[in-house]
PDB file of C-alpha atoms in Angstrom:
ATOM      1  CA  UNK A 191       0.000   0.000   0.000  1.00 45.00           C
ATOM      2  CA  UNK A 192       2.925   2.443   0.863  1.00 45.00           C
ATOM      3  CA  UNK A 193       4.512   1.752  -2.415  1.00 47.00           C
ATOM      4  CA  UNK A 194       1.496   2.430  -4.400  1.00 45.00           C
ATOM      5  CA  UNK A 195       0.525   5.703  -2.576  1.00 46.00           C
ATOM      6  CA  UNK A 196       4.391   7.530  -3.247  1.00 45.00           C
ATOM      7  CA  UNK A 197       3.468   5.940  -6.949  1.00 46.00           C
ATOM      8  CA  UNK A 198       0.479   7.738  -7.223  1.00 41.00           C
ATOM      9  CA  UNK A 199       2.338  11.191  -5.476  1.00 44.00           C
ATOM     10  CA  UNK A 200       5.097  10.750  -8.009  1.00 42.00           C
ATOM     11  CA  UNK A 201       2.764  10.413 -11.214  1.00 46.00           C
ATOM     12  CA  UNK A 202       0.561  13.392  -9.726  1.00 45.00           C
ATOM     13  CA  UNK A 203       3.526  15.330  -9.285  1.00 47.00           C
ATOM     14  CA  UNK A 204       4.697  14.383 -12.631  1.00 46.00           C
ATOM     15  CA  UNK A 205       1.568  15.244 -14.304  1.00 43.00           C
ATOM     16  CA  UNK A 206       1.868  18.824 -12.174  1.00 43.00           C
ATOM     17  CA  UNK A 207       4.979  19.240 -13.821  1.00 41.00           C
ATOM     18  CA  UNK A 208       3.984  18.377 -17.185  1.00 41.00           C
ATOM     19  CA  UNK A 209       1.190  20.989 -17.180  1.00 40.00           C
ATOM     20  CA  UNK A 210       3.388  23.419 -15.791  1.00 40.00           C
ATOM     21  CA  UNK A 211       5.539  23.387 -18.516  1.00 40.00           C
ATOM     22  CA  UNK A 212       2.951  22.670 -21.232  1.00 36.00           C
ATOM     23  CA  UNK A 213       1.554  26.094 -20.153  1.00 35.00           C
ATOM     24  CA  UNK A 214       2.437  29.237 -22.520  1.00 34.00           C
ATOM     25  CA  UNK A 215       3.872  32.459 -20.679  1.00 34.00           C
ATOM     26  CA  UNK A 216       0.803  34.911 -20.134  1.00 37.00           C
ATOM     27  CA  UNK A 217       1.214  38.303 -18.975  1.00 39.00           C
ATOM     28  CA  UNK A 218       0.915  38.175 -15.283  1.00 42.00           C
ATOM     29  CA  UNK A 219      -2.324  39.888 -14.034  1.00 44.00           C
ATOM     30  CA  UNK A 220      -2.182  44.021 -12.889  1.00 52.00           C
ATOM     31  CA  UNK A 221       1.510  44.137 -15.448  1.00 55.00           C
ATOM     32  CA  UNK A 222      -0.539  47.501 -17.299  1.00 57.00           C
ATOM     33  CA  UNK A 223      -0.518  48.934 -13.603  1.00 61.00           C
ATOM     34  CA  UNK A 224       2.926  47.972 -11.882  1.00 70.00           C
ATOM     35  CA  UNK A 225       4.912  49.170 -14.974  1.00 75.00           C
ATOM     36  CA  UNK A 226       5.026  51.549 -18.667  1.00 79.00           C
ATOM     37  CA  UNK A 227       4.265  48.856 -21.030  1.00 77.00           C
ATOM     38  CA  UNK A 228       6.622  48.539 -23.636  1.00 78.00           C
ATOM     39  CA  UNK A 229       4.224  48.558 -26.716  1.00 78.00           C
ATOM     40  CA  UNK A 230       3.092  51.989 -25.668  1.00 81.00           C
ATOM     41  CA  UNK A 231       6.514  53.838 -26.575  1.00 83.00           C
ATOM     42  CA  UNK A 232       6.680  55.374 -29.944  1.00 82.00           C
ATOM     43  CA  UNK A 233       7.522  53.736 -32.935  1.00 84.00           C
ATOM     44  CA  UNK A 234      11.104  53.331 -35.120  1.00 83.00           C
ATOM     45  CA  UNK A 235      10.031  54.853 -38.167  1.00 84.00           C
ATOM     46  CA  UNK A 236       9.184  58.392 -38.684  1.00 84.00           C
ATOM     47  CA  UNK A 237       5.915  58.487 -40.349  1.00 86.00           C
ATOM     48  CA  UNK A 238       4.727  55.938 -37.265  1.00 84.00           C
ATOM     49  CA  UNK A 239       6.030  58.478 -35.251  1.00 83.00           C
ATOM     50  CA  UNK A 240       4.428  61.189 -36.384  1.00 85.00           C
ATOM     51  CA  UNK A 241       1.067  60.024 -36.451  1.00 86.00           C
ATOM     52  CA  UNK A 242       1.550  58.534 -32.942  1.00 85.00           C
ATOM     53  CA  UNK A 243       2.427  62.026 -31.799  1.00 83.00           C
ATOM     54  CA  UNK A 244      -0.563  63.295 -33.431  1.00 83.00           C
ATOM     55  CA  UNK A 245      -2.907  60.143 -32.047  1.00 83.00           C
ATOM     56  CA  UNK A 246      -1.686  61.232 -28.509  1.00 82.00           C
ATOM     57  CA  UNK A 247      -2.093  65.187 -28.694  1.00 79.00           C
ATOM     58  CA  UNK A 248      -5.958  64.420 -29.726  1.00 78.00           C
ATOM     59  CA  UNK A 249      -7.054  61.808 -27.448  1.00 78.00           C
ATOM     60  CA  UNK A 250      -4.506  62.684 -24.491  1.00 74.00           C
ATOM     61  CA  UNK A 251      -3.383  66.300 -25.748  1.00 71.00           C
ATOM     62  CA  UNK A 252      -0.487  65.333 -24.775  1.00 75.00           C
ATOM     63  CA  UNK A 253       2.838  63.861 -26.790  1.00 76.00           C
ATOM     64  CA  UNK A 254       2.930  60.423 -25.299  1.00 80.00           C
ATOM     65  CA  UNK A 255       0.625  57.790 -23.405  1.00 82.00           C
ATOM     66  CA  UNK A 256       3.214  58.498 -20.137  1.00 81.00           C
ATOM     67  CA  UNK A 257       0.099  60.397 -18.985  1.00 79.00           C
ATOM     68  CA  UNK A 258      -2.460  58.121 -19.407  1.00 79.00           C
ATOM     69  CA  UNK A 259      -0.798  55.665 -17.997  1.00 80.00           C
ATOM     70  CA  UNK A 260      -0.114  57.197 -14.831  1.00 80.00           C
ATOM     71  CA  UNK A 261      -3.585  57.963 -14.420  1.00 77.00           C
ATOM     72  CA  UNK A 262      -4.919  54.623 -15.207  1.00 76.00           C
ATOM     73  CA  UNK A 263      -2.807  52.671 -12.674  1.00 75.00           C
ATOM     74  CA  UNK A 264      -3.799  54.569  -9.744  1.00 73.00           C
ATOM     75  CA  UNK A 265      -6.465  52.794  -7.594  1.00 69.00           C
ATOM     76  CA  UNK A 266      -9.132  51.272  -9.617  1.00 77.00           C
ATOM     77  CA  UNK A 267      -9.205  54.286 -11.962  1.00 78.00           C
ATOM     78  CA  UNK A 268      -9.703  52.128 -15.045  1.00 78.00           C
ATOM     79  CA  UNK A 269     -13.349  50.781 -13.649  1.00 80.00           C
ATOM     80  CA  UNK A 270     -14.465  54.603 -12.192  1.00 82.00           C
ATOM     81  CA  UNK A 271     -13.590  55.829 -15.977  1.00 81.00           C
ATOM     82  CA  UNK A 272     -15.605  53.562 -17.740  1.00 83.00           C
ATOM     83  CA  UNK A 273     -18.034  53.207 -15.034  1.00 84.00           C
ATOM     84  CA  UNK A 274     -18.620  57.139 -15.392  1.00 85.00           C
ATOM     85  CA  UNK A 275     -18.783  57.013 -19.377  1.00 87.00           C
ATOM     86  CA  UNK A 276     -21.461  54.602 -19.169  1.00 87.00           C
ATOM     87  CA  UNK A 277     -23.587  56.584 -16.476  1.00 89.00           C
ATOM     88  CA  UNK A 278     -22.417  59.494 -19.435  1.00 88.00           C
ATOM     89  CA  UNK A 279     -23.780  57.613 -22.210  1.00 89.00           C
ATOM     90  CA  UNK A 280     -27.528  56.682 -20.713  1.00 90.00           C
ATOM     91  CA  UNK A 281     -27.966  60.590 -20.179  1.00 92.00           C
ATOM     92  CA  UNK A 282     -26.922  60.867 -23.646  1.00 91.00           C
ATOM     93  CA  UNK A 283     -28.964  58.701 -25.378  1.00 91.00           C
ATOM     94  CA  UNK A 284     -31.708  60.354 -23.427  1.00 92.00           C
ATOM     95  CA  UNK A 285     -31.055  63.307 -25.223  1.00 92.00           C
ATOM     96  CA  UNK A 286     -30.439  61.602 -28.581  1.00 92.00           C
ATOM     97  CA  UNK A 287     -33.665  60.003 -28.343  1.00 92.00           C
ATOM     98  CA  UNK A 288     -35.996  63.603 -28.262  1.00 92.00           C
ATOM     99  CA  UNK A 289     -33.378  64.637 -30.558  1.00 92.00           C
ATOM    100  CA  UNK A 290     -34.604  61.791 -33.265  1.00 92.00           C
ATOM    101  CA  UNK A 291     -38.764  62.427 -32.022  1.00 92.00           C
ATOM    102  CA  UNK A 292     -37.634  66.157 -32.634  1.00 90.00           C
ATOM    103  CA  UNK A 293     -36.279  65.824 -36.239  1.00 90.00           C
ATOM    104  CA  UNK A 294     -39.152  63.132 -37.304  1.00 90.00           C
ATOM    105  CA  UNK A 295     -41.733  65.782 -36.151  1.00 89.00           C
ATOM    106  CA  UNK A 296     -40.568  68.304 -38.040  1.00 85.00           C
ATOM    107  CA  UNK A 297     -40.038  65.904 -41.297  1.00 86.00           C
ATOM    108  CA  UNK A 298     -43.668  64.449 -40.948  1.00 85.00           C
ATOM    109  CA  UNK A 299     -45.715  67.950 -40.524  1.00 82.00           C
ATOM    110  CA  UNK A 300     -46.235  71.075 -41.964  1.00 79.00           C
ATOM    111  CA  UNK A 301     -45.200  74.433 -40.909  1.00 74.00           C
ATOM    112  CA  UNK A 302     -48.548  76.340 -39.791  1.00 71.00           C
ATOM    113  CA  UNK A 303     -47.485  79.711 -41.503  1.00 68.00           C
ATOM    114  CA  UNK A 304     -45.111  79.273 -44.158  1.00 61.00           C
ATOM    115  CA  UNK A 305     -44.293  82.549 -44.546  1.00 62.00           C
ATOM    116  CA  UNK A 306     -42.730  83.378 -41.075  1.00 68.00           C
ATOM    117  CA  UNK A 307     -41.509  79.723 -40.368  1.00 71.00           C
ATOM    118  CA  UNK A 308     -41.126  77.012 -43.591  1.00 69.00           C
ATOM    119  CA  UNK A 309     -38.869  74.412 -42.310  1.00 71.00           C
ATOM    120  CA  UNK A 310     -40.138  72.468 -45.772  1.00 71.00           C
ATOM    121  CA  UNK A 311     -37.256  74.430 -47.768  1.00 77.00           C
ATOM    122  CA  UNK A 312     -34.566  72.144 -49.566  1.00 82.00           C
ATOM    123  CA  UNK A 313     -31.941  73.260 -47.275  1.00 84.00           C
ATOM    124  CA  UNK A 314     -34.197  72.777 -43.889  1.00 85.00           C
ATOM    125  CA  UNK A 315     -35.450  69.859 -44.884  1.00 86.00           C
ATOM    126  CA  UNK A 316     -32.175  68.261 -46.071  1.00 89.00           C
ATOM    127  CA  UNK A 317     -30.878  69.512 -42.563  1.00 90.00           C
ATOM    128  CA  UNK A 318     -33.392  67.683 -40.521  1.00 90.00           C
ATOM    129  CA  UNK A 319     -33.430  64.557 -42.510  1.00 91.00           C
ATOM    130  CA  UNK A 320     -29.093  64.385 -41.995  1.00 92.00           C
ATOM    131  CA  UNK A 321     -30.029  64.990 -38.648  1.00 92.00           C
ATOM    132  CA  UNK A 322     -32.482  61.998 -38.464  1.00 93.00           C
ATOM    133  CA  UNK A 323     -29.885  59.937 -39.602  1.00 93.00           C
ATOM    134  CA  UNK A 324     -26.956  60.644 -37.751  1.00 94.00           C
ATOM    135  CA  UNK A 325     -29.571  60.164 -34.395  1.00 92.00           C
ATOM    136  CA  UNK A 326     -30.480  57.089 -35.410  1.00 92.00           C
ATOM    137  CA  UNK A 327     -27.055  55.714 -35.749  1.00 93.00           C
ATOM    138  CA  UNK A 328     -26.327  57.001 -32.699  1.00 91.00           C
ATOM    139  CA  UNK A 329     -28.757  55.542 -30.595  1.00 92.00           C
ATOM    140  CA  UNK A 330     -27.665  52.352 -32.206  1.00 91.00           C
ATOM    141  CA  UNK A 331     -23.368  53.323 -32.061  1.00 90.00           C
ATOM    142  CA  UNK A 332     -24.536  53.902 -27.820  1.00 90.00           C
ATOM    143  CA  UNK A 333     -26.682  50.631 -27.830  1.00 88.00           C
ATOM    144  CA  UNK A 334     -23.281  49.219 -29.108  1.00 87.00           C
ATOM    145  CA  UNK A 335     -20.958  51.385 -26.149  1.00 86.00           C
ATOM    146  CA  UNK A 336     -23.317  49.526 -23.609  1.00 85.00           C
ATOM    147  CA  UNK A 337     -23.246  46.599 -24.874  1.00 84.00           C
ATOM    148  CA  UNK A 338     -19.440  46.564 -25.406  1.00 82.00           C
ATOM    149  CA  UNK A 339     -18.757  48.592 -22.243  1.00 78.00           C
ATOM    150  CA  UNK A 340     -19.438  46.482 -19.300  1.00 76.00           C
ATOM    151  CA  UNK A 341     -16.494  44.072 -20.515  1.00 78.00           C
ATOM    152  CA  UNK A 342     -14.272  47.027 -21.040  1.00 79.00           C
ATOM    153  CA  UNK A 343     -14.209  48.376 -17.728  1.00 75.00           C
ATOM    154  CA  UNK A 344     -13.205  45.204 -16.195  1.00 76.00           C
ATOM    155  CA  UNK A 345      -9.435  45.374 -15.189  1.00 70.00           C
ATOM    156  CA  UNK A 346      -8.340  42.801 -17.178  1.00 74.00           C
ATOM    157  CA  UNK A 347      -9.463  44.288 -20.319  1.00 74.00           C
ATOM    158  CA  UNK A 348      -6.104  46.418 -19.828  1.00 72.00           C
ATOM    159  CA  UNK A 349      -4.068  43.428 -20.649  1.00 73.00           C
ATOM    160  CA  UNK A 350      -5.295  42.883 -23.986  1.00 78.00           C
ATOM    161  CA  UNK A 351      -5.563  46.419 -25.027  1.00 76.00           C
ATOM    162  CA  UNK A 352      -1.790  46.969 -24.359  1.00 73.00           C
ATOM    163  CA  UNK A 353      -0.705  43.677 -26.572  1.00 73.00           C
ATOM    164  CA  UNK A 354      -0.373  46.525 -29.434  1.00 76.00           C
ATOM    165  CA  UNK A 355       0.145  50.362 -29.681  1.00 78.00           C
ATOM    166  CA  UNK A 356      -2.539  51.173 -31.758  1.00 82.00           C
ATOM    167  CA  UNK A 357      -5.179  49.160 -29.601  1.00 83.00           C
ATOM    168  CA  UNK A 358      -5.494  51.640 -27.050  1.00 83.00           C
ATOM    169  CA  UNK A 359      -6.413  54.249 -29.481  1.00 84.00           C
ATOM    170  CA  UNK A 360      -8.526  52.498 -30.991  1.00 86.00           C
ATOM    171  CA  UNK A 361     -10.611  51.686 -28.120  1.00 84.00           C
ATOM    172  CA  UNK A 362     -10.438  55.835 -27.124  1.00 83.00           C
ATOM    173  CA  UNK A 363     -11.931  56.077 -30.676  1.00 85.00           C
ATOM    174  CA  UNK A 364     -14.973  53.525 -30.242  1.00 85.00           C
ATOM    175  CA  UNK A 365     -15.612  55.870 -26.626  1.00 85.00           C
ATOM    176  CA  UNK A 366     -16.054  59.047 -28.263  1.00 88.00           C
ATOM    177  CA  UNK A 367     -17.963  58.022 -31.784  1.00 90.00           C
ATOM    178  CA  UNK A 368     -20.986  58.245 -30.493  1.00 90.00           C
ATOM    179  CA  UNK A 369     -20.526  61.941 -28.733  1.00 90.00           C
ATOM    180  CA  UNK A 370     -18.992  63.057 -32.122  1.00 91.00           C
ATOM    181  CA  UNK A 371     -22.666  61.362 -33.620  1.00 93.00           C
ATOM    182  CA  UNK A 372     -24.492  63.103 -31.317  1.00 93.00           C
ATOM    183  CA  UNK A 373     -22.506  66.512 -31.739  1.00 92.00           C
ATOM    184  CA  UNK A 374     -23.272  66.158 -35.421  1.00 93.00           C
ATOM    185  CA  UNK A 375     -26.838  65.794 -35.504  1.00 93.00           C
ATOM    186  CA  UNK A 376     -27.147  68.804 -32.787  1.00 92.00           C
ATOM    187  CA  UNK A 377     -25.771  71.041 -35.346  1.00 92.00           C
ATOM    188  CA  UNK A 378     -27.464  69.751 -38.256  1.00 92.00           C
ATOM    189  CA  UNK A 379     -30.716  70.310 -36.309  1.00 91.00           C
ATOM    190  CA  UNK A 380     -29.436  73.925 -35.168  1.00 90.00           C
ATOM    191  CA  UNK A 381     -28.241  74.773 -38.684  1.00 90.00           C
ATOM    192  CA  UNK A 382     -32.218  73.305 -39.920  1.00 88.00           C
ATOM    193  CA  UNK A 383     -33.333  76.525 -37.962  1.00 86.00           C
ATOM    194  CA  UNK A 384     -30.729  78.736 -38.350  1.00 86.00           C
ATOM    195  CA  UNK A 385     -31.615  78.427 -42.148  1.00 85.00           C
ATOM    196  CA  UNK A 386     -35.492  78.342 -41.344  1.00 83.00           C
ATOM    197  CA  UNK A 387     -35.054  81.599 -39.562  1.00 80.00           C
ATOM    198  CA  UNK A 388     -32.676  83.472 -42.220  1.00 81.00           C
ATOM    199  CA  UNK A 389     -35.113  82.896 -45.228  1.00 78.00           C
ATOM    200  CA  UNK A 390     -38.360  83.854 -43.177  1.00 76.00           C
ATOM    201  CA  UNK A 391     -40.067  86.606 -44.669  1.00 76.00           C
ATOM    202  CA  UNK A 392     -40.987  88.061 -41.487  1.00 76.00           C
ATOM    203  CA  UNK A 393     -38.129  90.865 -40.209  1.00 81.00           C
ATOM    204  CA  UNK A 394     -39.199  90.094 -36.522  1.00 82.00           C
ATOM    205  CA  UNK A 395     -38.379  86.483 -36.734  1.00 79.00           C
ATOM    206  CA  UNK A 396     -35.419  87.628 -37.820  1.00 82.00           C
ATOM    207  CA  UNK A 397     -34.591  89.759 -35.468  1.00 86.00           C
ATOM    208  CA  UNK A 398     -35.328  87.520 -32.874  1.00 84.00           C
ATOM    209  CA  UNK A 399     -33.531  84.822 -34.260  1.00 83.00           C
ATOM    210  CA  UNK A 400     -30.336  86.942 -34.280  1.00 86.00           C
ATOM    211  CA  UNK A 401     -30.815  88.350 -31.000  1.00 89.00           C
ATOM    212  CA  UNK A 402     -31.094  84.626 -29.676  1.00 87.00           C
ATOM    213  CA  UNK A 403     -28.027  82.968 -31.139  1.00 85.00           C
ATOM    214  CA  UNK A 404     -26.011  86.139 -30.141  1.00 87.00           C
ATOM    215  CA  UNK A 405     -27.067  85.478 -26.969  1.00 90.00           C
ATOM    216  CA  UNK A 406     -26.462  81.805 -26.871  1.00 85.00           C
ATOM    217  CA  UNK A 407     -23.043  82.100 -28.667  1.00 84.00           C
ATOM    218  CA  UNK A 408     -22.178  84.523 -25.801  1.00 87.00           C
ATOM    219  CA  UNK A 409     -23.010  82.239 -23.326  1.00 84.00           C
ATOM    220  CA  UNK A 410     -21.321  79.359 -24.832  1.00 78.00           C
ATOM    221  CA  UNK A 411     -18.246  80.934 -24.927  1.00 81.00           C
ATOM    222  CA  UNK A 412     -18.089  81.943 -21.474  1.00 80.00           C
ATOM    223  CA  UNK A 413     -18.947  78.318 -20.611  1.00 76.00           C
ATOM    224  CA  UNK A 414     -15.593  77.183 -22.755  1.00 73.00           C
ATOM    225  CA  UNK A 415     -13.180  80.191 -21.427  1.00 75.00           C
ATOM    226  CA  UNK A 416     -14.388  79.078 -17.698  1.00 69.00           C
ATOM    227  CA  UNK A 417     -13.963  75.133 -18.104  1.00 66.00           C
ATOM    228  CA  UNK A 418     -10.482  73.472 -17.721  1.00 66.00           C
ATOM    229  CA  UNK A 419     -10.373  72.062 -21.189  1.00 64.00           C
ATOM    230  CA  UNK A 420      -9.351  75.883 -22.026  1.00 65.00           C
ATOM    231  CA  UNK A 421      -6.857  76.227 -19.536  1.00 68.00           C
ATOM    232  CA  UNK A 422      -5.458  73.264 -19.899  1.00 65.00           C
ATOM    233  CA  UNK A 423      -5.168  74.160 -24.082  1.00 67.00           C
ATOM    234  CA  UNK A 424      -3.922  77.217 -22.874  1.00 70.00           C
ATOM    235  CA  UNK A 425      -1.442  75.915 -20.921  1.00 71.00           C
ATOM    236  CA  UNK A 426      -0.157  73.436 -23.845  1.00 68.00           C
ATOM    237  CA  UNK A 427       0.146  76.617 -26.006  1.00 69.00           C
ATOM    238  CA  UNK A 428       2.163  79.069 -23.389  1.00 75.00           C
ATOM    239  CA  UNK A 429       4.763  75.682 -23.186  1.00 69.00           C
ATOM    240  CA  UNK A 430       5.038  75.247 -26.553  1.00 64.00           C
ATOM    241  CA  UNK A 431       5.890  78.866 -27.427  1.00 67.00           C
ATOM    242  CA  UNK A 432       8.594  78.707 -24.522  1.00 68.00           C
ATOM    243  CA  UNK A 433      10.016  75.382 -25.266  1.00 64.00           C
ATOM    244  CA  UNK A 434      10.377  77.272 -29.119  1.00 63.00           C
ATOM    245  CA  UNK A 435      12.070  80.562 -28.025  1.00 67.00           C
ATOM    246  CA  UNK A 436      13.977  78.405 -25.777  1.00 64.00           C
ATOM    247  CA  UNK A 437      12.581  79.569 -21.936  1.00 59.00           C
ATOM    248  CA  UNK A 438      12.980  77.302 -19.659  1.00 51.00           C
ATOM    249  CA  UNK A 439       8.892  75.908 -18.259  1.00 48.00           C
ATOM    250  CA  UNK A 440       8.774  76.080 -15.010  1.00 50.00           C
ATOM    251  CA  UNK A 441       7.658  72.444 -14.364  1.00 47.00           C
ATOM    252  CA  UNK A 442      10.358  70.827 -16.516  1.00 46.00           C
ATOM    253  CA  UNK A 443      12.487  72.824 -14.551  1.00 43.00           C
ATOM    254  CA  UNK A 444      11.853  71.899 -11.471  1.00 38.00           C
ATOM    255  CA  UNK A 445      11.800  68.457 -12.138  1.00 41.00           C
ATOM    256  CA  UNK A 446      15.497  68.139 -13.628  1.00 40.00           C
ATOM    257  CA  UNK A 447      16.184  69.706 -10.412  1.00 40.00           C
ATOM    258  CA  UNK A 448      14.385  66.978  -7.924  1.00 40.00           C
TER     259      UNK A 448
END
């Protein structure tokens, strides 16, 4: 009995070691978070350079992914981000939705006085029906984001984003289509009644329609000069014209120092 039990040990530990070694090197689990990953440093060549540079000034406005990274591997950073741009997203498709019931009203009735207000012109109409389209395809690009989202936002979807450099852009890219989808069909629909207001024959729709989107222009860029997206551009700009004459930036500075 003795000799048959340290058989069976031997041949278990034997098989142990025999799927040990049969297994493939993986990435070990958290890597993205402990350390830069390799695949995010900028390429050889200098066209793959250059439009890695350009990739990372409009999705990070920054040069390189050193950022991004550093803000990712803090805490559980990567969840609260996507966890936020889903919570994001379901207000947005709110508004997406009355956006489409907005545009298909318009489309499927008639203006009650076509002289002040004809939204039935080529250029209004054409307007509203682009805008139709680009809110249907983005209720169904956000249906996607949800769909897509929940096994994003998991941790471990880190690991396979980071196999290649141009993964992690690409998955930036799938975030934000459906805001730029959105953002297009609000301005179709505003430029609809810009143009239904211009070629109204009455001068105080006119004038009201100026006075309004003077007012609202105004007000939206107040809203831009007091957000930090401005100073942060701002910012960018004031360190790009020192590091040109030469000055020395203050942060950089301090930094060789420490």
């Amino acid at each position: 009995m003795s000799n048959q039990s340290q058989h069976i040990q031997a041949s278990s530990g034997n098989c142990q070691c025999t799927c040990q070694c049969s297994r493939p090197d993986t990435v070990p689990h958290g890597k993205f978070f402990k350390e830069f990953p390799s695949t995010w440093q900028a390429p050889d060549s200098f066209m793959s350079r250059c439009i890695f540079k350009i990739c990372c000034f409009i999705f990070t406005f920054r040069g390189d992914l050193h950022w991004l990274h550093d803000f990712l591997k803090e805490g559980n950073n990567w969840e609260q981000l996507h966890g936020q741009y889903l919570t994001q997203l379901s207000y947005l498709s709110t508004v997406q939705g009355l956006l489409l019931a907005t545009a298909a009203v318009f489309l499927s009735s008639n203006p009650p006085t076509q002289g002040h207000l004809d939204y039935t012109s080529d250029a209004s109409y054409a307007c509203l029906a682009e805008s139709l389209v680009f809110s249907l395809f983005g209720l169904l690009f956000q249906l996607r984001a949800f769909a897509t989202g929940f096994i994003f936002r998991r941790r471990e979807a880190a690991e396979i984003i980071i196999e290649r450099r141009w993964r992690i852009f690409w998955h930036l890219l799938g975030l934000v289509v459906p805001v730029i989808i959105f953002g297009i069909s609000v301005v179709l629909m505003i430029i609809a009644i810009l143009i239904t207001g211009i070629s109204s024959h009455s001068n105080t729709v006119r004038l009201y329609l100026i006075i309004t989107f003077t007012f609202l222009s105004v007000c939206h860029l107040v809203s831009i000069i007091a957000s930090p997206l401005y100073y942060h551009l701002s910012n960018l700009w004031i360190r790009v014209l020192k590091a040109e004459r030469g000055y020395a930036v203050p942060g950089e500075s301090m930094n060789q120092s420490l």
